[in-house]
PDB file of C-alpha atoms and ligand atoms in Angstrom:
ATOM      1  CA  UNK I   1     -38.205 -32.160 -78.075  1.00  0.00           C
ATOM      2  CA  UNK I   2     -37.099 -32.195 -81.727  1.00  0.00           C
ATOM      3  CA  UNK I   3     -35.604 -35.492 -82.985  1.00  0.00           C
ATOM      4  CA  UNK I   4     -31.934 -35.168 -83.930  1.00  0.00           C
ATOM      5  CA  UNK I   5     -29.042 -37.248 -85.460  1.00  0.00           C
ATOM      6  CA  UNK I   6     -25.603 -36.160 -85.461  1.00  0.00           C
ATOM      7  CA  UNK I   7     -23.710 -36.429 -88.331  1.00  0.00           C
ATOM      8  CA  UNK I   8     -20.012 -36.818 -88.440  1.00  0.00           C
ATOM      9  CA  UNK I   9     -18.476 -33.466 -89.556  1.00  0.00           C
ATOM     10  CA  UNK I  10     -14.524 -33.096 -88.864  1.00  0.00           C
ATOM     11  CA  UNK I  11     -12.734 -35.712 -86.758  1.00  0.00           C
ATOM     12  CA  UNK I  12     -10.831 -35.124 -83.634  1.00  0.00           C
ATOM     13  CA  UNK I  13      -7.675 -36.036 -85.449  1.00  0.00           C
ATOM     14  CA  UNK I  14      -8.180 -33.081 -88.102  1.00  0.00           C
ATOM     15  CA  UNK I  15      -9.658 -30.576 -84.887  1.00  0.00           C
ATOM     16  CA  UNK I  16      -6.025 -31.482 -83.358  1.00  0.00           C
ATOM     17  CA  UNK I  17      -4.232 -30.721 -86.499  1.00  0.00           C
ATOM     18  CA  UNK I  18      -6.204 -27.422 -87.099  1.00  0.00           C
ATOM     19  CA  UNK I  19      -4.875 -26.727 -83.460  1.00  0.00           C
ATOM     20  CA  UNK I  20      -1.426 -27.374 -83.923  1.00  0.00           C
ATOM     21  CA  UNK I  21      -1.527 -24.936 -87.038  1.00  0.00           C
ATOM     22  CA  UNK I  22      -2.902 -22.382 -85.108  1.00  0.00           C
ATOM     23  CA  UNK I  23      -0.985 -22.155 -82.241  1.00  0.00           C
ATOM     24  CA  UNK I  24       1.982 -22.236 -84.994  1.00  0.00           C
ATOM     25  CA  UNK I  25       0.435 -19.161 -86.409  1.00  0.00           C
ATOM     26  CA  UNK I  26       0.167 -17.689 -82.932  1.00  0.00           C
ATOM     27  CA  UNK I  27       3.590 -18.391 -81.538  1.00  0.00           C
ATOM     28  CA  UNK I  28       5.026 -16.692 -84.850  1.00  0.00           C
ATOM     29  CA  UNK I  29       2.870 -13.962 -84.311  1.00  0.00           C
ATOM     30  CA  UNK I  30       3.731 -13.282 -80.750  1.00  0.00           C
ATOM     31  CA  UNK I  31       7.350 -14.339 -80.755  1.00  0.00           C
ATOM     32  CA  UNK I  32       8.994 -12.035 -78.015  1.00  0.00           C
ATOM     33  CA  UNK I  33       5.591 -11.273 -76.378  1.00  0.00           C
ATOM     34  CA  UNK I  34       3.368 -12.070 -73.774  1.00  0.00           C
ATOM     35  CA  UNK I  35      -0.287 -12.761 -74.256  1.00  0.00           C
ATOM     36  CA  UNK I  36      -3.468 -13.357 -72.167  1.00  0.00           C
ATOM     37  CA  UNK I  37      -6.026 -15.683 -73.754  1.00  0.00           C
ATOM     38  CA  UNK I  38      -9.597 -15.128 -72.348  1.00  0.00           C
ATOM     39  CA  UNK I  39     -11.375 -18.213 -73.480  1.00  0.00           C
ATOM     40  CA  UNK I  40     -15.083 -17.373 -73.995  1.00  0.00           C
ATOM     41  CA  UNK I  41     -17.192 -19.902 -71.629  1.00  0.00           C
ATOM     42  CA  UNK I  42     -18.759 -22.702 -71.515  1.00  0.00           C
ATOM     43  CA  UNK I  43     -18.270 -23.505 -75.558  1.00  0.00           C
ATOM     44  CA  UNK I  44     -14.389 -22.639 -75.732  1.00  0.00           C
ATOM     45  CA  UNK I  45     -12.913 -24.856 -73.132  1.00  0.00           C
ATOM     46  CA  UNK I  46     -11.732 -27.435 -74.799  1.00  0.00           C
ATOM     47  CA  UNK I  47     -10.665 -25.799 -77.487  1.00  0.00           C
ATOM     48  CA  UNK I  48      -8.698 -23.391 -75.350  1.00  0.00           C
ATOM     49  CA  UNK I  49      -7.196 -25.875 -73.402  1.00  0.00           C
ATOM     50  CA  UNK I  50      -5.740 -27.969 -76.530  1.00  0.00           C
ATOM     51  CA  UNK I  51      -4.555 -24.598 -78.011  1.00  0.00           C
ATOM     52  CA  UNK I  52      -2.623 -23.404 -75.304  1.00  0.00           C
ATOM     53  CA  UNK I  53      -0.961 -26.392 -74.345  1.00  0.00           C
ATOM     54  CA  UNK I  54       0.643 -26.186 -77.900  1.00  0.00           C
ATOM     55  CA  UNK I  55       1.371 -22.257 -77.439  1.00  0.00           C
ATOM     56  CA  UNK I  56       5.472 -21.602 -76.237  1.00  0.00           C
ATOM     57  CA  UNK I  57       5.161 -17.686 -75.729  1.00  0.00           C
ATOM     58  CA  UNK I  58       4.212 -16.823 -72.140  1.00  0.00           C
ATOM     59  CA  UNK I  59       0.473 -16.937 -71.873  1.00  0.00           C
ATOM     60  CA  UNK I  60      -2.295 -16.736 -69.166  1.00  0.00           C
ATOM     61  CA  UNK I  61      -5.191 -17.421 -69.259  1.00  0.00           C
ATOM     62  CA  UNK I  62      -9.003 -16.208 -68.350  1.00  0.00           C
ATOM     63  CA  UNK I  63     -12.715 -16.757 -68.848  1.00  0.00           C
ATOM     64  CA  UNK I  64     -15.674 -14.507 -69.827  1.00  0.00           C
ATOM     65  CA  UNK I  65     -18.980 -16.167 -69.439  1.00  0.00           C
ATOM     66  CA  UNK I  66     -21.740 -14.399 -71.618  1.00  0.00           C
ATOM     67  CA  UNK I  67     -24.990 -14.607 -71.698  1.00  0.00           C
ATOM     68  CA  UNK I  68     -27.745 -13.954 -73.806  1.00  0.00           C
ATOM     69  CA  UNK I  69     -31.117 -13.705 -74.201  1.00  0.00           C
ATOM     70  CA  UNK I  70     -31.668 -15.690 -77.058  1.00  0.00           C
ATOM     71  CA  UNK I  71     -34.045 -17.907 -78.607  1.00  0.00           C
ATOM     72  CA  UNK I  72     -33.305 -21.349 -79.864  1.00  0.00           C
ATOM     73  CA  UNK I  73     -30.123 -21.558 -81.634  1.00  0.00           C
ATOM     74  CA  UNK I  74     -29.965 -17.254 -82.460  1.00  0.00           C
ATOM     75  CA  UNK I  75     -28.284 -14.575 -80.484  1.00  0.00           C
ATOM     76  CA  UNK I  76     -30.815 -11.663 -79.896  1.00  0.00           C
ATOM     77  CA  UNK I  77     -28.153  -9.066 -79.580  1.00  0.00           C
ATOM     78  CA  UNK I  78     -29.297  -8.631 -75.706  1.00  0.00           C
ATOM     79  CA  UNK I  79     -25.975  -9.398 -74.146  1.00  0.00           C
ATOM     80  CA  UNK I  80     -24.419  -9.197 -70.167  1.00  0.00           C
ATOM     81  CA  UNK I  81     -21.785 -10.502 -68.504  1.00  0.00           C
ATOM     82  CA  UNK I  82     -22.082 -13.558 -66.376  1.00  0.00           C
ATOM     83  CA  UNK I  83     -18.378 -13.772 -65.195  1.00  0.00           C
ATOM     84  CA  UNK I  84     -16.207 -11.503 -66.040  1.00  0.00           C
ATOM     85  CA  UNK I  85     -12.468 -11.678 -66.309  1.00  0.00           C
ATOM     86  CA  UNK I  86     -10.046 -11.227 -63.764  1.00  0.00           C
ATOM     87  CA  UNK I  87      -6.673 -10.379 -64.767  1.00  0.00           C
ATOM     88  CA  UNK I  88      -6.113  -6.644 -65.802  1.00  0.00           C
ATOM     89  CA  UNK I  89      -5.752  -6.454 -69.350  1.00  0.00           C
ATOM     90  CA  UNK I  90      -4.241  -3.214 -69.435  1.00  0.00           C
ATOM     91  CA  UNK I  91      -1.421  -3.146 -71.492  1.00  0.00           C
ATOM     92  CA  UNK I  92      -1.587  -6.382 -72.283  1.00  0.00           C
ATOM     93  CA  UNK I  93      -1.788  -8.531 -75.677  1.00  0.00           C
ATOM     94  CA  UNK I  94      -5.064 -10.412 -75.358  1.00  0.00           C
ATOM     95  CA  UNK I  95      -6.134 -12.934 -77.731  1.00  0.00           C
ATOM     96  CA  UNK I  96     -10.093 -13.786 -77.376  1.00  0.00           C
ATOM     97  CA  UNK I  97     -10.671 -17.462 -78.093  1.00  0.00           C
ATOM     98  CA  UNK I  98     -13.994 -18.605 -79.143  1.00  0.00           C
ATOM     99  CA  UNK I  99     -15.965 -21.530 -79.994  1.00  0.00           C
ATOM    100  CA  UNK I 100     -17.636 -20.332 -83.048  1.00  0.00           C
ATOM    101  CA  UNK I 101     -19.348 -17.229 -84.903  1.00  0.00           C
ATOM    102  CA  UNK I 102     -22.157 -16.996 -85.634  1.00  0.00           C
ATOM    103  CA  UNK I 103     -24.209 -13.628 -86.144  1.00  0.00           C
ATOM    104  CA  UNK I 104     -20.829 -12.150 -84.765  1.00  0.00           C
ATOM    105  CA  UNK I 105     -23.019 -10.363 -82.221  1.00  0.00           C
ATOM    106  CA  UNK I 106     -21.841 -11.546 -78.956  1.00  0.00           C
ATOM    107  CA  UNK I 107     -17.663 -11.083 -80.214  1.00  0.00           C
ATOM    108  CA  UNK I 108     -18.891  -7.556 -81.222  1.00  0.00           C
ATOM    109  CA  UNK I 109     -20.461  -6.809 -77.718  1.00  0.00           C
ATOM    110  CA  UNK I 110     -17.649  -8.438 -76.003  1.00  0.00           C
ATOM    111  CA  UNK I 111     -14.520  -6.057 -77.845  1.00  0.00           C
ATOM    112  CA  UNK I 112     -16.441  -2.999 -77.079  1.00  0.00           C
ATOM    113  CA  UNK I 113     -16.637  -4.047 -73.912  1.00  0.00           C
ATOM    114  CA  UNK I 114     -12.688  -5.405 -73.319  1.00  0.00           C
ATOM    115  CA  UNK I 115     -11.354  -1.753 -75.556  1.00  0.00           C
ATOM    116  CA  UNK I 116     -12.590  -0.020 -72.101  1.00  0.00           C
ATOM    117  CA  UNK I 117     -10.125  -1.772 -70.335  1.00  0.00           C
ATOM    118  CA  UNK I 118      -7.228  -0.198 -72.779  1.00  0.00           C
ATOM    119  CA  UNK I 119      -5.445  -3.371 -73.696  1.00  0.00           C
ATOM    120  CA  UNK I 120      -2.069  -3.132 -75.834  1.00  0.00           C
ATOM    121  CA  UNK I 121      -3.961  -5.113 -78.782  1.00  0.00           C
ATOM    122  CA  UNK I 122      -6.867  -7.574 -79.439  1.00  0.00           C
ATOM    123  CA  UNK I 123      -6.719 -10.592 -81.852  1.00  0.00           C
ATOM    124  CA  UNK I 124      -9.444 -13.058 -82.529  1.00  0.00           C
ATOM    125  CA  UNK I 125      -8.819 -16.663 -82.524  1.00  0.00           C
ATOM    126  CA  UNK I 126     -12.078 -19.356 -83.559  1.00  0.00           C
ATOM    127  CA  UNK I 127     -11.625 -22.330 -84.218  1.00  0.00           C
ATOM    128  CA  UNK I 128     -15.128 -22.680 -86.354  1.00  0.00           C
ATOM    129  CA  UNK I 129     -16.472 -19.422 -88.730  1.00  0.00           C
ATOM    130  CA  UNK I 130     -19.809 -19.972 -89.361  1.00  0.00           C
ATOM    131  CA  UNK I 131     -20.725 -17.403 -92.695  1.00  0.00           C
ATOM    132  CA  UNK I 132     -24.148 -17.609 -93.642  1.00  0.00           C
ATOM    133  CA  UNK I 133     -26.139 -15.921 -90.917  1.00  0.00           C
ATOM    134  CA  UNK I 134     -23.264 -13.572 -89.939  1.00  0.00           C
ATOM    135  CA  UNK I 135     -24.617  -9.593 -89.011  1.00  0.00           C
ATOM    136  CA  UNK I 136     -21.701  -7.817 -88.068  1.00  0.00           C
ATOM    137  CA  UNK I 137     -18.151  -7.933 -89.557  1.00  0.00           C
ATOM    138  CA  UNK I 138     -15.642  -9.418 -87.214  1.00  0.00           C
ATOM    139  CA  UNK I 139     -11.960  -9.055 -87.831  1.00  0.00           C
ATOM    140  CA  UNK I 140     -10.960 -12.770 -87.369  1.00  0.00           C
ATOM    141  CA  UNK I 141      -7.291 -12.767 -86.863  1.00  0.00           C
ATOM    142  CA  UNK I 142      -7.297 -16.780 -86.809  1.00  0.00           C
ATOM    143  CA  UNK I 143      -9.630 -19.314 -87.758  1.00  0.00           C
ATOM    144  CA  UNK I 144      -9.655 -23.157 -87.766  1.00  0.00           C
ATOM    145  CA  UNK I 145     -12.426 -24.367 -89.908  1.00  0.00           C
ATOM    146  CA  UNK I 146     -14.877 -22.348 -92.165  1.00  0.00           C
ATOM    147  CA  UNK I 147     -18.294 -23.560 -92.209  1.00  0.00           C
ATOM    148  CA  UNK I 148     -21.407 -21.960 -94.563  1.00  0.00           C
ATOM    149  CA  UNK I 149     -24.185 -23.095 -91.893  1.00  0.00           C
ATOM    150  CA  UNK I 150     -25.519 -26.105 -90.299  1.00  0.00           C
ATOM    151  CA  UNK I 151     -25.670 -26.221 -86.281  1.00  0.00           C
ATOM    152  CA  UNK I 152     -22.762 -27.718 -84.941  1.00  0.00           C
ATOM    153  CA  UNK I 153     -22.081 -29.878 -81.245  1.00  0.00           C
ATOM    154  CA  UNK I 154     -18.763 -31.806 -79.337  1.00  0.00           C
ATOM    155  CA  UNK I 155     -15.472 -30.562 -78.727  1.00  0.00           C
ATOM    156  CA  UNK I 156     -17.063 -27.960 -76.338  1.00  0.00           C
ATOM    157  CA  UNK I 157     -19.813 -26.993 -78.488  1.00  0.00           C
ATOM    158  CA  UNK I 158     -23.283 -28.215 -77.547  1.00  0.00           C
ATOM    159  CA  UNK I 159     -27.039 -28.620 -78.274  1.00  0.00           C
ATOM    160  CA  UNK I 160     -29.160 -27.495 -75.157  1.00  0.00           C
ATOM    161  CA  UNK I 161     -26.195 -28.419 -72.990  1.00  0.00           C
ATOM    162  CA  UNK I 162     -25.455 -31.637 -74.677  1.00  0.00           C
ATOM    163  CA  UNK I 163     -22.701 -33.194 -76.908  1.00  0.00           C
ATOM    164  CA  UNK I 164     -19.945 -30.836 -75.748  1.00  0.00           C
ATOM    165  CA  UNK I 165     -17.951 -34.174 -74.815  1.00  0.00           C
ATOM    166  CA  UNK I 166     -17.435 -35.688 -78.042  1.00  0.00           C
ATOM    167  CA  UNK I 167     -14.016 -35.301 -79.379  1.00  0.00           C
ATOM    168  CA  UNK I 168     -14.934 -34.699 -83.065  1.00  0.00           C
ATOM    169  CA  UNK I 169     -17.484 -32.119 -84.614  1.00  0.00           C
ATOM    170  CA  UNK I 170     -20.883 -33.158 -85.438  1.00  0.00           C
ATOM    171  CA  UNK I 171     -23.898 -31.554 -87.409  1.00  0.00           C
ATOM    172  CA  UNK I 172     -26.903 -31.620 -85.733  1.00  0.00           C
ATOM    173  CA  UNK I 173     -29.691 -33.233 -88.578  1.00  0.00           C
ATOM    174  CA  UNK I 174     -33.416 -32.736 -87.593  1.00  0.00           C
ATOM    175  CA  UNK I 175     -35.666 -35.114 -88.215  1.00  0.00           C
ATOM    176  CA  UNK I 176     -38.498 -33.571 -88.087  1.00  0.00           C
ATOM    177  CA  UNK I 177     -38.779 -30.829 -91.025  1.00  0.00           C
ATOM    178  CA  UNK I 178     -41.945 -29.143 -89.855  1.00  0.00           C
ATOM    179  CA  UNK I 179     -40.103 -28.382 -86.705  1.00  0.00           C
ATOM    180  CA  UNK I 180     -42.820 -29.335 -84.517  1.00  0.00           C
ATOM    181  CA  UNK I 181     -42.025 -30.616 -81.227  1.00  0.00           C
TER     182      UNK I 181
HETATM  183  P1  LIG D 201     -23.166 -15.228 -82.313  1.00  0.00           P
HETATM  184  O1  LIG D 201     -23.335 -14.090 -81.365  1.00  0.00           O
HETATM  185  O2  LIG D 201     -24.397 -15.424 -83.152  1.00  0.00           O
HETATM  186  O3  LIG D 201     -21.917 -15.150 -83.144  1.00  0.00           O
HETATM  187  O4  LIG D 201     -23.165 -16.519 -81.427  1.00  0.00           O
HETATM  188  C1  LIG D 201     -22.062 -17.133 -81.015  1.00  0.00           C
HETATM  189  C2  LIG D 201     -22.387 -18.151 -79.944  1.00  0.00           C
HETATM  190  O5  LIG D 201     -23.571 -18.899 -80.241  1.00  0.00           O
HETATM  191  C3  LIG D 201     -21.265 -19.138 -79.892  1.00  0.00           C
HETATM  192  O6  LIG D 201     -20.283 -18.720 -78.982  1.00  0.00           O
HETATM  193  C4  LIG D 201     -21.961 -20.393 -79.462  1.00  0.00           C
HETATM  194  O7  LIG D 201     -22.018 -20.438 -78.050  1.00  0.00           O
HETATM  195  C5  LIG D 201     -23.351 -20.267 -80.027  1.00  0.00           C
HETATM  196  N1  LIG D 201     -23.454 -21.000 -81.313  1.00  0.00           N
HETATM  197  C6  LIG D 201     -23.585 -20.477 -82.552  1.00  0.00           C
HETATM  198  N2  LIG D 201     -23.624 -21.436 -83.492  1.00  0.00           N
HETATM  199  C7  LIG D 201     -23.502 -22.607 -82.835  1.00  0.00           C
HETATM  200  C8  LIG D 201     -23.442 -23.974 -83.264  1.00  0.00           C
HETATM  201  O8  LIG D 201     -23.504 -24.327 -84.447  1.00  0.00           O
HETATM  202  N3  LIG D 201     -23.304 -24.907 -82.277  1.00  0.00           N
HETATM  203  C9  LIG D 201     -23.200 -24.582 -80.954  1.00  0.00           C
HETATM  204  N4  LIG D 201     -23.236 -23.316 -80.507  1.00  0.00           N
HETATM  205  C10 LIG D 201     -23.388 -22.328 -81.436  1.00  0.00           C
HETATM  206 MG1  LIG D 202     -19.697 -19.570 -77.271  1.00  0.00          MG
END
């Protein structure tokens, strides 16, 4: 096991503003519609569940749990479906909330895979856009924070299934630089 710190990154009180200013965004945007919001498991559950409580146009909600055969910390582009939604989407307005991008892999996968269902329109919300290692482009329709790298835990996120409790963000700092175990 690598030795870690975490290092305080953005504080629950700026996550919860960053929130609020989405779900501004997003009740502007939708004003007169309806939306589903599929929340992207396990990583986006907090986040989902802060951001719709402060969304006033009709909205349902869903899960997708994806998995993938990574290793480590990177996506290998080897994607399936754990759980899939289910609501029809047909028709309907979704808005795809996510954790955080990263490669951009698994979002890519994942709209290829919702456009068979022939929903009225897709919009991406994440609340954190990683840039440096990103692959594929990703039309990111809202974003809370922009990062340029650094592996990030709490507010859903984790590290190996840990941290996802925390109410701010943290960066996770390795101690060990040769990366040996
Ligand atoms: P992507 O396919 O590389 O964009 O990977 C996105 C997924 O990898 C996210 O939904 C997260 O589950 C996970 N991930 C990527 N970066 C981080 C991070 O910094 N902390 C925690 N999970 C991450
Ligand atoms: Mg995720």
């Amino acid at each position: 096991m690598k030795r870690y710190r975490l290092v305080p990154c953005i504080s629950a009180e700026e996550l919860q503003e960053r929130v609020a200013r989405l779900a501004a965004q997003i009740n502007h945007d939708y004003a007169g519609k309806r939306i589903i919001a599929i929340g992207i498991l396990k990583g986006a559950f907090i986040f989902l569940s802060d951001l719709i409580r402060k969304i006033t146009v009709p909205v349902q909600v869903d899960f997708v749990r994806l998995a993938s055969y990574g290793f480590d910390s990177q996506t290998s582009g080897e994607i399936r479906i754990s759980k899939d939604i289910e609501l029809s989407v047909t028709n309907e307005h979704v808005l795809i909330v996510e954790d955080i991008v990263d490669t951009g892999i698994t979002l890519e996968w994942f709209l290829r895979h919702l456009r068979k269902r022939n929903p009225r329109s897709i919009r991406i919300c994440a609340l954190v856009d990683k840039l440096e290692r990103r692959q594929v482009e990703i039309p990111l329709d809202y974003t809370g924070i922009q990062v340029e790298k650094g592996f990030l835990v709490g507010y859903g996120l984790d590290f190996a299934e840990n941290h996802r409790n925390l109410s701010g963000i943290c960066e996770v700092e390795f101690l060990d630089k040769d990366g040996s175990d």
